[in-house]
Amino acid sequence: MMKDMMPHFDLVQPTDVESALDLLREHGRDAWALAGGYDSFDWFKNRGKQPSVVVDLEGLDELKGVRETGDGIEIGATTSLTDVENDPLVRERYGLLAEAVSVVASPQIRNGGTIGGNICQDTRCWYYRYGMPCYRAGGNVCYAGAPDAMNREHALFGADRCVAVTPSDSAPALVALDAEMVVRNARGERVIPAGEFFMPPGVDITRMTVLDPDDLLTAVRIPARWAGARFHFEKVADRKTWDFPLVNVAAAFRIADGRIDDSRIVLGAVECIPRRLTDVEDLVRGRVPNESTAAEAGELATQGARPLSYNHFKIPLVKNLVARAVRSA
Amino acid sequence: MAERSSTIDPSAHRGALRADDAPWEGLLANLPGRGNVSRRQFIKGVIATGASVSAFSYFAGPAATSARASVPRLVSINVNGQARRVDVLPQETLAMTLRYKLGLTGTKLGCDRAECGACTVMIDGVAHYSCSTLTQRVRAREVVTVEGLESPDGTLHPVQQAFIDELGPQCGFCTPGQVMAAAALLEANPNPTREEARRAMSGNLCRCGAYDHYLNGVMRAAANGQAVAEEVSNG
Ligand SMILES: Cc1cc2nc3c(=O)[nH]c(=O)nc-3n(C[C@H](O)[C@H](O)[C@H](O)COP(=O)(O)OP(=O)(O)OC[C@H]3O[C@@H](n4cnc5c(N)ncnc54)[C@H](O)[C@@H]3O)c2cc1C
Ligand code: SF4
Ligand code: FES
Ligand code: FES
């Protein structure tokens, strides 16, 4: 592994969002928005991506912090994962998110890494990260999908030429909370539901989110709808620190008279986008969250899984994590 | 790892790797691309990571984009309580500046990829990986490295002393990072539980496996700190 300088880029440190947006528009694909850098520097150091202008988001104060809104809360995109985890509003109402960010990477990475960066981060497919000219890099082959490829971390569902998965721990939690992404560019602002923010490879194989190069994610809004609901988050990874999820599950339940009134159950790291299990949500609606409901839910969650050579083990993981989530309701 | 001299020539890097200037572009023109991906994007994608890169970087093209609003090169950063004037490249990491420009080699570089913790320093009292922090980001911050912990009279920081007393280090390579992670923890939480300390120290690998010794050290430092605090409050 190389330990030398990153290749040169111009670093611009705007102090207001308008200037940042202008810079992104002006430089288009040659520009790169920099938040915590924990995804970006890996690319730059390995020469996998080489922007000529890096726009540092650190100086944009309005992108930082957690605010209460009329309907829930709004988290600025560059709020650090540590600050999200420790925020009193997040802890009190949206413990699911606090728990999800608490198991990201390592303490130091959570101190510097941001919620926006965690959502926007690129996949960790290591062929792609190593600079192989695969589909996702604009080529016409997938290295990880080959029968003898190292694809233990890859997708069970929704593969379309690319079998990479979403690496984020916070993304499934935000989809489960019906969060919305506030996106701005030089032409204006739009608000995108979390469930529509992530990009399936069948639509555009070269990006992980709907963001265009000149778009900035400014905030994440979490509506009151799931505030204080019953939550369950679980992540399985090789080590407790640093390692990305092999499978994670984020779930929210509303219970009425001992029965599941409504729920959100979302898996991470099994598909290119967070996988919301609407079938399972339908199945458990109106049911008592007992052992048999849990078992059926777990079974249903694995339907349609298409394992690769080395990731069969994710199927029982999905089954058990979903069953446990339902049992916890 | 080879030590680097402090004179890094930016012109060798500037613009050298931009696909626009690439002399090999013609060679790649006929490679298959995907409908929605421009050829230039494709070329950027295939510039493989690793060994081939060093050869590419000798093809220095014309200077890249204008420096409009780009960061200054001569900056002053506050390290261990001193203002240090230093010539810093835009893409330079704090670990590089500390070790190769300021001679503060107590901060180690293990992985350079945010995966080991050897480079941990405190920035405004919070533990960060200096291998993954741009120096240009800390111009208005206070950086403390392992060299900055002992008092002027040479008394060690309570964490340093406790690590010695608990025989924390084995080979010692990870120690400066472990010290900084522990010092940052005690700054935020002077009286952690063992579990809290374990979690706070979890971003620092130790290949010698001396984790429990370090953890004992953190708990001892906390206990000593509590004892001192009580003495002070008892007058
Ligand atoms: C060793 C290691 C282990 C890790 N383990 C985990 C893990 O277990 N779970 C997990 O979830 N993550 C993990 N991560 C990922 C880490 O949490 C992310 O890298 C981090 O959250 C990305 O955030 P950042 O602020 O550092 O992003 P950056 O690297 O600054 O940005 C990431 C990407 O998002 C874009 N971007 C960032 N902010 C915005 C914005 N506001 N608007 C538009 N685009 C934006 C950037 O342009 C870039 O493309 C790990 C990372 C490392 C290095
Ligand atoms: S899984 Fe996707 S990112 Fe990985 S090699 Fe295949 S196409 Fe590329
Ligand atoms: S050198 Fe920074 S974390 Fe390993
Ligand atoms: S003491 Fe050797 S690596 Fe920790």
XYZ file of C-alpha atoms and ligand atoms in Angstrom:
633
model
C 0.000 0.000 0.000
C 1.322 3.381 -0.965
C 2.087 5.987 1.623
C 2.803 9.057 -0.396
C 1.084 12.265 -1.314
C -2.242 12.272 -3.031
C -2.060 13.650 -6.577
C -2.525 17.379 -6.793
C -5.915 19.042 -6.680
C -6.964 22.595 -6.106
C -8.667 22.907 -2.746
C -11.355 25.532 -2.414
C -12.877 26.325 0.950
C -16.084 28.304 0.421
C -17.859 29.719 3.453
C -21.356 29.904 2.008
C -23.494 27.326 0.225
C -24.080 29.502 -2.874
C -20.357 29.704 -3.593
C -20.013 25.973 -3.106
C -22.848 25.348 -5.556
C -21.325 27.752 -8.080
C -18.009 25.936 -7.861
C -19.648 22.554 -8.352
C -21.575 23.820 -11.356
C -18.573 25.545 -12.870
C -16.289 22.525 -12.637
C -18.857 19.773 -13.234
C -17.278 16.343 -13.332
C -13.858 17.717 -12.494
C -15.121 18.863 -9.099
C -15.516 16.800 -5.938
C -17.427 17.721 -2.793
C -15.396 16.861 0.283
C -17.052 16.196 3.622
C -15.166 14.006 6.120
C -12.988 12.518 3.401
C -13.164 8.950 4.681
C -14.436 7.697 1.350
C -12.780 10.358 -0.802
C -9.165 10.079 0.365
C -9.150 6.363 -0.287
C -10.029 7.069 -3.915
C -7.550 9.929 -4.234
C -4.680 8.048 -2.612
C -5.259 4.997 -4.791
C -5.611 7.196 -7.888
C -9.023 5.700 -8.515
C -10.664 9.125 -8.854
C -8.821 12.301 -9.692
C -10.813 15.478 -9.470
C -8.973 18.683 -10.292
C -11.001 20.848 -7.889
C -12.002 19.720 -4.428
C -14.730 21.781 -2.781
C -14.339 21.570 0.983
C -17.734 21.588 2.715
C -16.241 22.042 6.180
C -16.614 25.825 6.176
C -20.350 25.752 5.406
C -21.773 26.344 8.873
C -25.388 26.065 7.739
C -24.778 22.419 6.801
C -23.890 21.501 10.392
C -26.033 20.533 13.339
C -29.433 19.122 14.262
C -32.509 21.369 14.267
C -36.074 20.791 15.321
C -38.635 21.479 12.591
C -42.441 21.696 12.557
C -42.547 18.010 11.673
C -39.580 16.231 13.222
C -35.925 17.147 12.847
C -33.450 18.218 10.207
C -29.837 17.067 10.324
C -27.296 19.134 8.415
C -25.367 17.039 5.895
C -21.933 17.710 7.386
C -22.894 16.941 10.964
C -20.366 14.377 12.175
C -21.559 10.853 12.894
C -20.457 11.314 16.524
C -22.586 14.446 16.823
C -25.574 12.628 15.323
C -25.103 9.763 17.766
C -24.878 12.094 20.777
C -27.585 14.538 19.801
C -30.344 14.604 22.461
C -33.188 14.933 19.921
C -31.886 12.054 17.829
C -31.403 9.866 20.894
C -34.771 10.662 22.363
C -36.911 10.251 19.253
C -34.924 8.416 16.625
C -32.835 5.949 18.607
C -32.696 3.795 15.468
C -30.444 6.320 13.758
C -28.337 6.902 16.882
C -27.723 3.182 17.079
C -26.973 2.822 13.376
C -24.334 5.566 13.347
C -22.813 4.289 16.606
C -21.576 1.146 14.845
C -20.075 2.864 11.791
C -16.360 2.300 11.258
C -14.321 3.493 14.284
C -14.560 6.325 16.840
C -12.073 8.517 14.968
C -13.881 7.970 11.663
C -17.174 8.863 13.328
C -15.560 12.042 14.684
C -14.583 13.167 11.200
C -17.041 11.351 8.936
C -20.367 13.027 8.238
C -23.931 11.801 7.901
C -24.129 13.186 4.349
C -20.912 11.425 3.373
C -22.109 8.217 4.948
C -25.244 8.294 2.815
C -23.456 9.360 -0.387
C -20.452 7.077 -0.059
C -19.493 4.847 -2.942
C -19.654 1.078 -2.816
C -16.790 -0.902 -1.330
C -16.639 -3.591 -4.021
C -12.953 -4.137 -3.890
C -12.417 -4.822 -7.607
C -13.918 -1.431 -8.325
C -12.072 0.281 -5.461
C -8.850 -1.214 -6.719
C -9.298 0.548 -10.026
C -10.489 -2.330 -12.213
C -12.281 -1.122 -15.375
C -15.600 -2.769 -14.467
C -19.138 -1.716 -15.450
C -19.335 0.694 -12.562
C -16.103 2.347 -13.673
C -17.462 2.694 -17.205
C -16.150 -0.574 -18.622
C -18.093 -3.623 -19.769
C -17.403 -6.449 -17.364
C -18.132 -7.266 -13.730
C -15.226 -8.897 -11.985
C -17.064 -9.672 -8.762
C -19.875 -11.583 -10.437
C -17.592 -14.168 -12.049
C -17.967 -17.701 -10.599
C -14.532 -17.774 -9.007
C -14.529 -14.123 -7.916
C -14.148 -12.981 -4.328
C -17.751 -11.987 -3.791
C -18.369 -12.830 -0.167
C -19.457 -9.237 0.556
C -21.629 -8.835 -2.517
C -25.341 -8.760 -3.332
C -28.110 -11.306 -2.880
C -30.773 -9.189 -4.519
C -31.374 -6.764 -7.339
C -28.131 -7.376 -9.236
C -28.038 -5.963 -12.735
C -24.578 -6.612 -14.188
C -23.138 -5.002 -11.030
C -23.385 -7.060 -7.818
C -22.029 -4.411 -5.440
C -23.885 -3.496 -2.239
C -24.641 -0.337 -0.318
C -22.039 -0.127 2.445
C -23.809 2.362 4.680
C -25.067 1.655 8.179
C -27.094 4.848 8.366
C -28.914 4.476 5.024
C -31.239 1.594 6.024
C -32.131 3.449 9.229
C -33.010 6.598 7.275
C -35.145 4.651 4.806
C -36.927 2.990 7.738
C -37.619 6.406 9.280
C -39.140 7.730 6.030
C -36.441 10.391 5.915
C -36.140 12.924 3.107
C -33.011 14.236 1.480
C -32.761 17.958 0.869
C -30.726 18.528 -2.271
C -29.582 21.837 -3.730
C -27.836 22.921 -6.853
C -27.265 26.298 -8.442
C -30.779 26.152 -9.951
C -32.729 25.397 -6.789
C -33.719 22.915 -4.121
C -35.550 19.593 -4.255
C -36.588 17.134 -1.593
C -36.219 13.419 -2.294
C -37.640 10.587 -0.171
C -34.854 8.354 1.174
C -36.476 5.384 -0.569
C -35.898 7.075 -3.949
C -32.491 8.556 -3.242
C -30.377 5.488 -3.891
C -29.587 4.404 -7.435
C -30.136 0.841 -8.619
C -27.530 -0.374 -11.131
C -30.267 -1.092 -13.677
C -30.958 2.637 -13.912
C -27.436 4.053 -13.690
C -24.632 1.676 -12.958
C -22.039 4.398 -12.428
C -23.471 6.084 -9.365
C -24.887 5.123 -5.992
C -27.379 7.971 -5.545
C -29.525 10.198 -7.721
C -27.161 13.139 -7.086
C -25.754 14.852 -10.157
C -22.196 16.153 -10.019
C -23.376 19.690 -9.258
C -25.826 18.631 -6.525
C -25.181 19.112 -2.858
C -27.015 17.198 -0.177
C -27.658 19.913 2.391
C -29.752 18.129 5.006
C -31.639 15.020 5.992
C -35.182 15.522 7.309
C -36.778 12.978 9.573
C -40.533 13.369 9.989
C -42.333 12.926 13.300
C -44.127 9.853 11.971
C -41.776 7.292 13.550
C -40.580 9.398 16.493
C -40.387 7.300 19.626
C -41.483 4.114 17.810
C -40.153 0.705 18.787
C -36.829 0.314 17.011
C -34.437 -2.467 16.218
C -31.008 -2.152 14.581
C -28.543 -4.948 14.135
C -25.322 -5.179 12.166
C -23.262 -8.248 11.431
C -19.669 -7.605 10.385
C -16.396 -9.498 10.600
C -15.028 -7.240 13.351
C -16.863 -4.903 15.662
C -14.752 -1.947 14.563
C -13.945 -0.725 11.047
C -15.691 -3.443 9.118
C -18.574 -2.665 6.842
C -21.813 -4.568 7.361
C -22.152 -8.033 5.831
C -25.843 -7.584 6.549
C -27.592 -4.986 8.669
C -31.241 -4.489 9.475
C -33.098 -1.369 10.585
C -36.701 -1.695 11.724
C -39.397 0.530 13.196
C -42.681 -0.740 14.639
C -45.901 0.835 15.822
C -47.750 -1.514 18.133
C -51.465 -1.316 18.975
C -53.166 -3.786 21.313
C -50.170 -6.076 21.208
C -50.249 -6.272 17.418
C -48.012 -4.719 14.797
C -49.988 -1.803 13.437
C -47.380 -0.602 10.982
C -43.687 -1.205 10.368
C -40.646 -0.492 8.286
C -38.054 -3.195 7.836
C -34.986 -2.357 5.767
C -31.852 -4.362 5.007
C -28.440 -3.010 4.114
C -25.468 -4.650 2.360
C -27.573 -7.206 0.457
C -28.404 -5.069 -2.574
C -26.972 -2.005 -4.261
C -29.582 0.127 -2.506
C -31.121 -0.232 0.965
C -33.689 -3.032 0.571
C -37.046 -2.206 2.074
C -39.018 -5.376 2.754
C -42.553 -4.251 1.937
C -43.710 -7.899 1.594
C -42.607 -8.598 5.123
C -44.180 -5.369 6.386
C -47.475 -6.483 4.817
C -47.141 -9.957 6.276
C -46.650 -8.782 9.858
C -49.302 -6.046 9.789
C -52.026 -6.843 12.308
C -50.100 -9.806 13.699
C -48.772 -10.450 17.174
C -44.951 -10.286 17.019
C -44.494 -13.807 18.337
C -42.224 -16.668 17.369
C -44.276 -17.865 14.419
C -44.727 -14.376 12.955
C -40.986 -13.860 13.298
C -40.174 -17.160 11.621
C -42.492 -16.467 8.691
C -41.073 -12.975 8.317
C -37.515 -14.303 8.258
C -38.419 -16.887 5.659
C -40.182 -14.367 3.435
C -37.260 -11.951 3.650
C -35.013 -14.426 1.847
C -37.404 -14.994 -1.053
C -35.816 -14.189 -4.365
C -32.264 -14.176 -3.041
C -29.742 -15.126 -5.714
C -26.464 -15.898 -4.013
C -23.097 -15.677 -5.749
C -20.311 -18.209 -5.245
C -19.240 -17.071 -1.804
C -22.102 -15.206 -0.182
C -24.630 -17.973 0.562
C -24.005 -17.348 4.239
C -25.895 -14.071 3.932
C -29.182 -15.943 3.412
C -29.423 -17.374 6.948
C -28.157 -14.023 8.220
C -31.013 -12.204 6.493
C -33.492 -14.773 7.787
C -32.327 -14.559 11.376
C -31.844 -10.794 11.507
C -35.334 -10.160 10.144
C -36.853 -12.744 12.489
C -35.076 -11.149 15.444
C -36.244 -7.700 14.400
C -39.872 -8.847 14.285
C -39.549 -10.749 17.564
C -38.246 -7.557 19.204
C -41.319 -5.565 18.201
C 8.433 3.278 4.505
C 10.886 5.669 2.879
C 11.364 8.965 4.647
C 10.540 11.856 2.381
C 12.397 15.077 2.200
C 10.439 18.201 2.950
C 10.820 19.560 -0.557
C 7.993 18.034 -2.505
C 7.812 19.532 -5.951
C 4.192 20.354 -6.677
C 4.808 20.794 -10.378
C 5.474 17.092 -10.646
C 1.938 16.477 -9.508
C 0.046 19.490 -10.724
C -2.331 18.493 -13.420
C -0.229 15.512 -14.317
C -2.993 13.019 -13.950
C -5.842 14.854 -15.588
C -7.297 12.806 -18.354
C -7.674 15.936 -20.530
C -3.937 16.269 -20.805
C -3.256 12.602 -21.103
C -0.881 11.662 -23.932
C -2.334 8.149 -23.910
C -5.856 9.282 -24.609
C -5.629 8.383 -28.287
C -4.614 4.855 -27.414
C -7.755 4.400 -25.391
C -10.106 6.032 -27.852
C -11.386 2.753 -29.250
C -11.982 1.003 -25.976
C -15.597 0.031 -25.432
C -17.552 2.434 -23.331
C -21.082 2.386 -22.091
C -23.784 4.450 -23.687
C -24.246 6.854 -20.817
C -20.607 7.216 -19.915
C -18.400 9.648 -21.735
C -15.051 8.452 -22.958
C -13.292 10.812 -20.624
C -15.149 9.438 -17.659
C -14.263 5.974 -18.790
C -10.605 6.838 -19.031
C -10.684 8.348 -15.587
C -12.206 5.129 -14.360
C -9.599 2.878 -15.847
C -6.534 4.763 -14.745
C -5.694 1.873 -12.530
C -4.657 2.344 -8.962
C -1.267 1.143 -7.917
C 2.002 0.703 -9.702
C 1.219 2.198 -13.084
C 0.539 5.518 -11.452
C 4.087 6.507 -10.688
C 4.940 6.306 -14.367
C 1.974 8.432 -15.340
C 2.916 11.150 -12.947
C 6.010 12.058 -14.969
C 3.852 13.239 -17.844
C 3.359 16.646 -16.316
C 0.788 18.475 -18.363
C 0.116 22.192 -18.409
C -0.873 23.733 -15.140
C -4.341 22.732 -14.025
C -7.228 25.022 -13.214
C -6.627 28.506 -12.004
C -5.862 28.882 -8.355
C -8.909 31.129 -7.953
C -9.880 30.984 -4.320
C -7.713 27.939 -3.789
C -6.085 27.688 -0.400
C -2.841 29.526 0.403
C 0.393 27.561 0.534
C 2.115 29.351 3.387
C 0.009 28.774 6.437
C 0.333 28.908 10.155
C -1.003 26.029 12.202
C -1.199 25.671 15.944
C 0.602 22.506 16.987
C 1.240 21.670 20.618
C 0.539 25.245 21.639
C 2.941 26.803 19.153
C 2.130 28.630 15.940
C 4.122 26.828 13.241
C 4.609 28.446 9.829
C 4.730 25.829 7.123
C 4.421 25.404 3.374
C 1.459 23.083 2.835
C 0.123 21.610 -0.404
C -3.655 21.544 -0.902
C -3.745 17.753 -0.885
C -1.357 17.287 2.025
C -2.477 15.256 5.024
C -1.771 16.354 8.562
C 0.294 13.214 9.179
C 2.586 14.228 6.306
C 2.941 17.783 7.572
C 3.629 16.724 11.125
C 6.171 14.055 10.293
C 7.963 15.388 7.248
C 7.673 19.156 7.533
C 7.570 19.743 11.278
C 9.726 16.810 12.351
C 7.096 15.532 14.767
C 7.700 11.865 14.060
C 5.985 10.698 17.238
C 2.846 10.490 15.134
C 3.119 7.234 13.194
C 1.802 6.253 9.797
C 0.640 2.662 9.767
C -1.863 2.198 6.984
C -2.454 5.727 5.642
C -6.053 4.544 5.017
C -7.938 5.190 8.298
C -7.651 1.545 9.255
C -5.184 1.373 12.142
C -5.122 4.443 14.397
C -1.322 4.854 14.565
C -1.667 8.422 13.297
C -4.218 9.532 15.915
C -3.836 13.137 17.103
C -6.132 15.515 18.924
C -7.777 18.334 17.007
C -9.569 20.740 19.321
C -9.468 18.008 21.944
C -11.067 15.331 19.733
C -9.277 12.235 18.390
C -8.817 12.198 14.619
C -6.747 10.183 12.168
C -4.116 12.583 10.872
C -3.545 10.401 7.792
C -7.088 11.254 6.737
C -7.258 14.932 7.644
C -6.114 17.673 5.286
C -3.662 20.030 6.932
C -5.484 22.894 5.231
C -8.492 21.995 7.366
C -6.762 22.624 10.681
C -5.511 26.153 10.065
C -7.871 27.554 12.700
C -7.672 24.557 15.025
C -5.474 23.378 17.860
C -3.538 20.239 17.092
C -1.942 18.200 19.863
C 0.421 15.343 19.071
C 2.066 12.899 21.442
C 5.020 15.311 21.709
C 2.705 17.938 23.167
C 1.346 15.983 26.109
C 4.086 16.183 28.710
C 4.364 19.343 30.771
C 7.252 21.768 30.228
C 9.073 20.350 33.265
C 9.046 16.897 31.665
C 6.276 15.393 33.790
C 4.471 12.844 31.684
C 0.768 13.072 30.913
C -1.214 10.786 33.267
C -1.978 8.483 30.337
C 1.698 8.187 29.406
C 2.651 7.451 33.009
C -0.143 4.909 33.413
C 0.842 3.135 30.182
C 4.366 2.762 31.564
C 3.076 1.541 34.919
C 0.779 -1.002 33.272
C 3.451 -2.119 30.777
C 1.130 -1.020 27.984
C 3.342 -1.107 24.910
C 5.119 -4.106 23.491
C 6.822 -3.022 20.249
C 5.505 0.498 20.778
C 4.547 1.342 17.227
C 0.881 1.852 18.005
C 1.587 3.562 21.331
C 1.469 7.240 20.326
C -1.915 6.654 18.712
C -3.152 4.727 21.753
C -1.941 7.544 24.025
C -3.762 10.177 21.996
C -7.008 8.179 21.828
C -6.876 7.685 25.601
C -6.020 11.316 26.311
C -8.926 12.477 24.127
C -11.275 10.086 25.908
C -10.287 11.352 29.363
C -10.644 14.935 28.230
C -14.290 14.273 27.274
C -15.051 11.719 29.962
C -12.613 11.773 32.909
C -14.225 8.809 34.608
C -15.143 6.209 31.958
C -16.350 2.698 32.612
C -14.114 -0.057 31.275
C -16.652 -0.654 28.508
C -16.676 3.031 27.537
C -12.893 3.014 27.484
C -12.830 -0.132 25.368
C -15.142 1.493 22.843
C -13.148 4.745 22.764
C -9.940 2.789 22.168
C -11.471 0.548 19.502
C -10.176 2.704 16.633
C -6.568 1.838 17.452
C -5.110 -1.459 16.277
C -2.253 -3.112 18.125
C -0.513 -5.850 16.202
C 1.185 -7.013 19.391
C -2.236 -7.516 20.911
C -1.538 -5.451 24.026
C -5.151 -4.266 24.192
C -5.834 -5.263 27.778
C -2.624 -3.630 28.971
C -3.587 -0.390 27.303
C -7.065 -0.642 28.724
C -5.628 -1.177 32.203
C -3.539 1.909 31.568
C -6.545 4.005 30.622
C -8.414 2.911 33.757
C -5.381 3.625 35.924
C -4.949 7.078 34.383
C -8.626 7.789 35.007
C -8.362 6.602 38.612
C -5.240 8.732 39.171
C -7.015 11.703 37.627
C -9.987 11.186 39.938
C -7.660 10.990 42.948
C -5.971 14.252 41.928
C -9.358 15.902 41.358
C -10.521 14.871 44.821
C -7.314 16.141 46.416
C -7.800 19.483 44.717
C -11.449 19.753 45.735
C -10.599 18.765 49.305
C -8.173 21.671 49.294
C -11.797 1.990 7.342
C -13.198 2.443 7.114
C -14.245 1.706 7.651
C -15.568 2.110 7.459
N -16.590 1.371 7.992
C -17.882 1.767 7.807
C -18.970 1.048 8.343
O -18.782 0.038 9.020
N -20.230 1.484 8.101
C -20.474 2.602 7.367
O -21.628 2.976 7.209
N -19.456 3.304 6.843
C -18.180 2.915 7.064
N -17.152 3.633 6.542
C -17.474 4.730 5.704
C -17.406 5.970 6.416
O -18.353 6.037 7.436
C -17.699 6.894 5.313
O -16.538 6.973 4.545
C -18.062 8.176 5.720
O -19.251 8.155 6.407
C -18.165 9.012 4.514
O -18.399 10.206 5.029
P -17.350 11.364 4.842
O -17.989 12.539 5.457
O -16.040 10.966 5.290
O -17.448 11.457 3.256
P -16.515 11.927 2.104
O -15.444 10.964 1.820
O -16.111 13.338 2.277
O -17.604 11.860 0.950
C -18.096 10.625 0.463
C -18.762 10.848 -0.886
O -19.979 11.554 -0.731
C -19.932 12.796 -1.402
N -20.535 13.762 -0.493
C -20.243 13.903 0.835
N -21.032 14.848 1.368
C -21.833 15.301 0.375
C -22.872 16.276 0.313
N -23.236 16.947 1.395
N -23.475 16.482 -0.867
C -23.105 15.780 -1.965
N -22.148 14.850 -1.960
C -21.513 14.601 -0.808
C -18.486 13.071 -1.695
O -18.345 13.840 -2.852
C -17.944 11.661 -1.854
O -18.211 11.203 -3.141
C -15.825 3.277 6.722
C -14.776 4.020 6.185
C -13.474 3.622 6.372
C -12.369 4.433 5.801
S -19.775 -5.661 -8.492
Fe -20.093 -3.689 -9.527
S -18.409 -2.480 -8.706
Fe -17.842 -4.612 -8.325
S -16.670 -5.321 -10.133
Fe -18.835 -5.787 -10.539
S -19.543 -3.980 -11.722
Fe -17.698 -3.352 -10.649
S -2.138 5.637 9.523
Fe -3.961 6.739 9.907
S -5.288 5.199 10.578
Fe -3.564 4.037 9.951
S 2.589 -2.461 20.925
Fe 3.173 -3.314 19.018
S 1.559 -2.670 17.750
Fe 0.823 -2.171 19.694
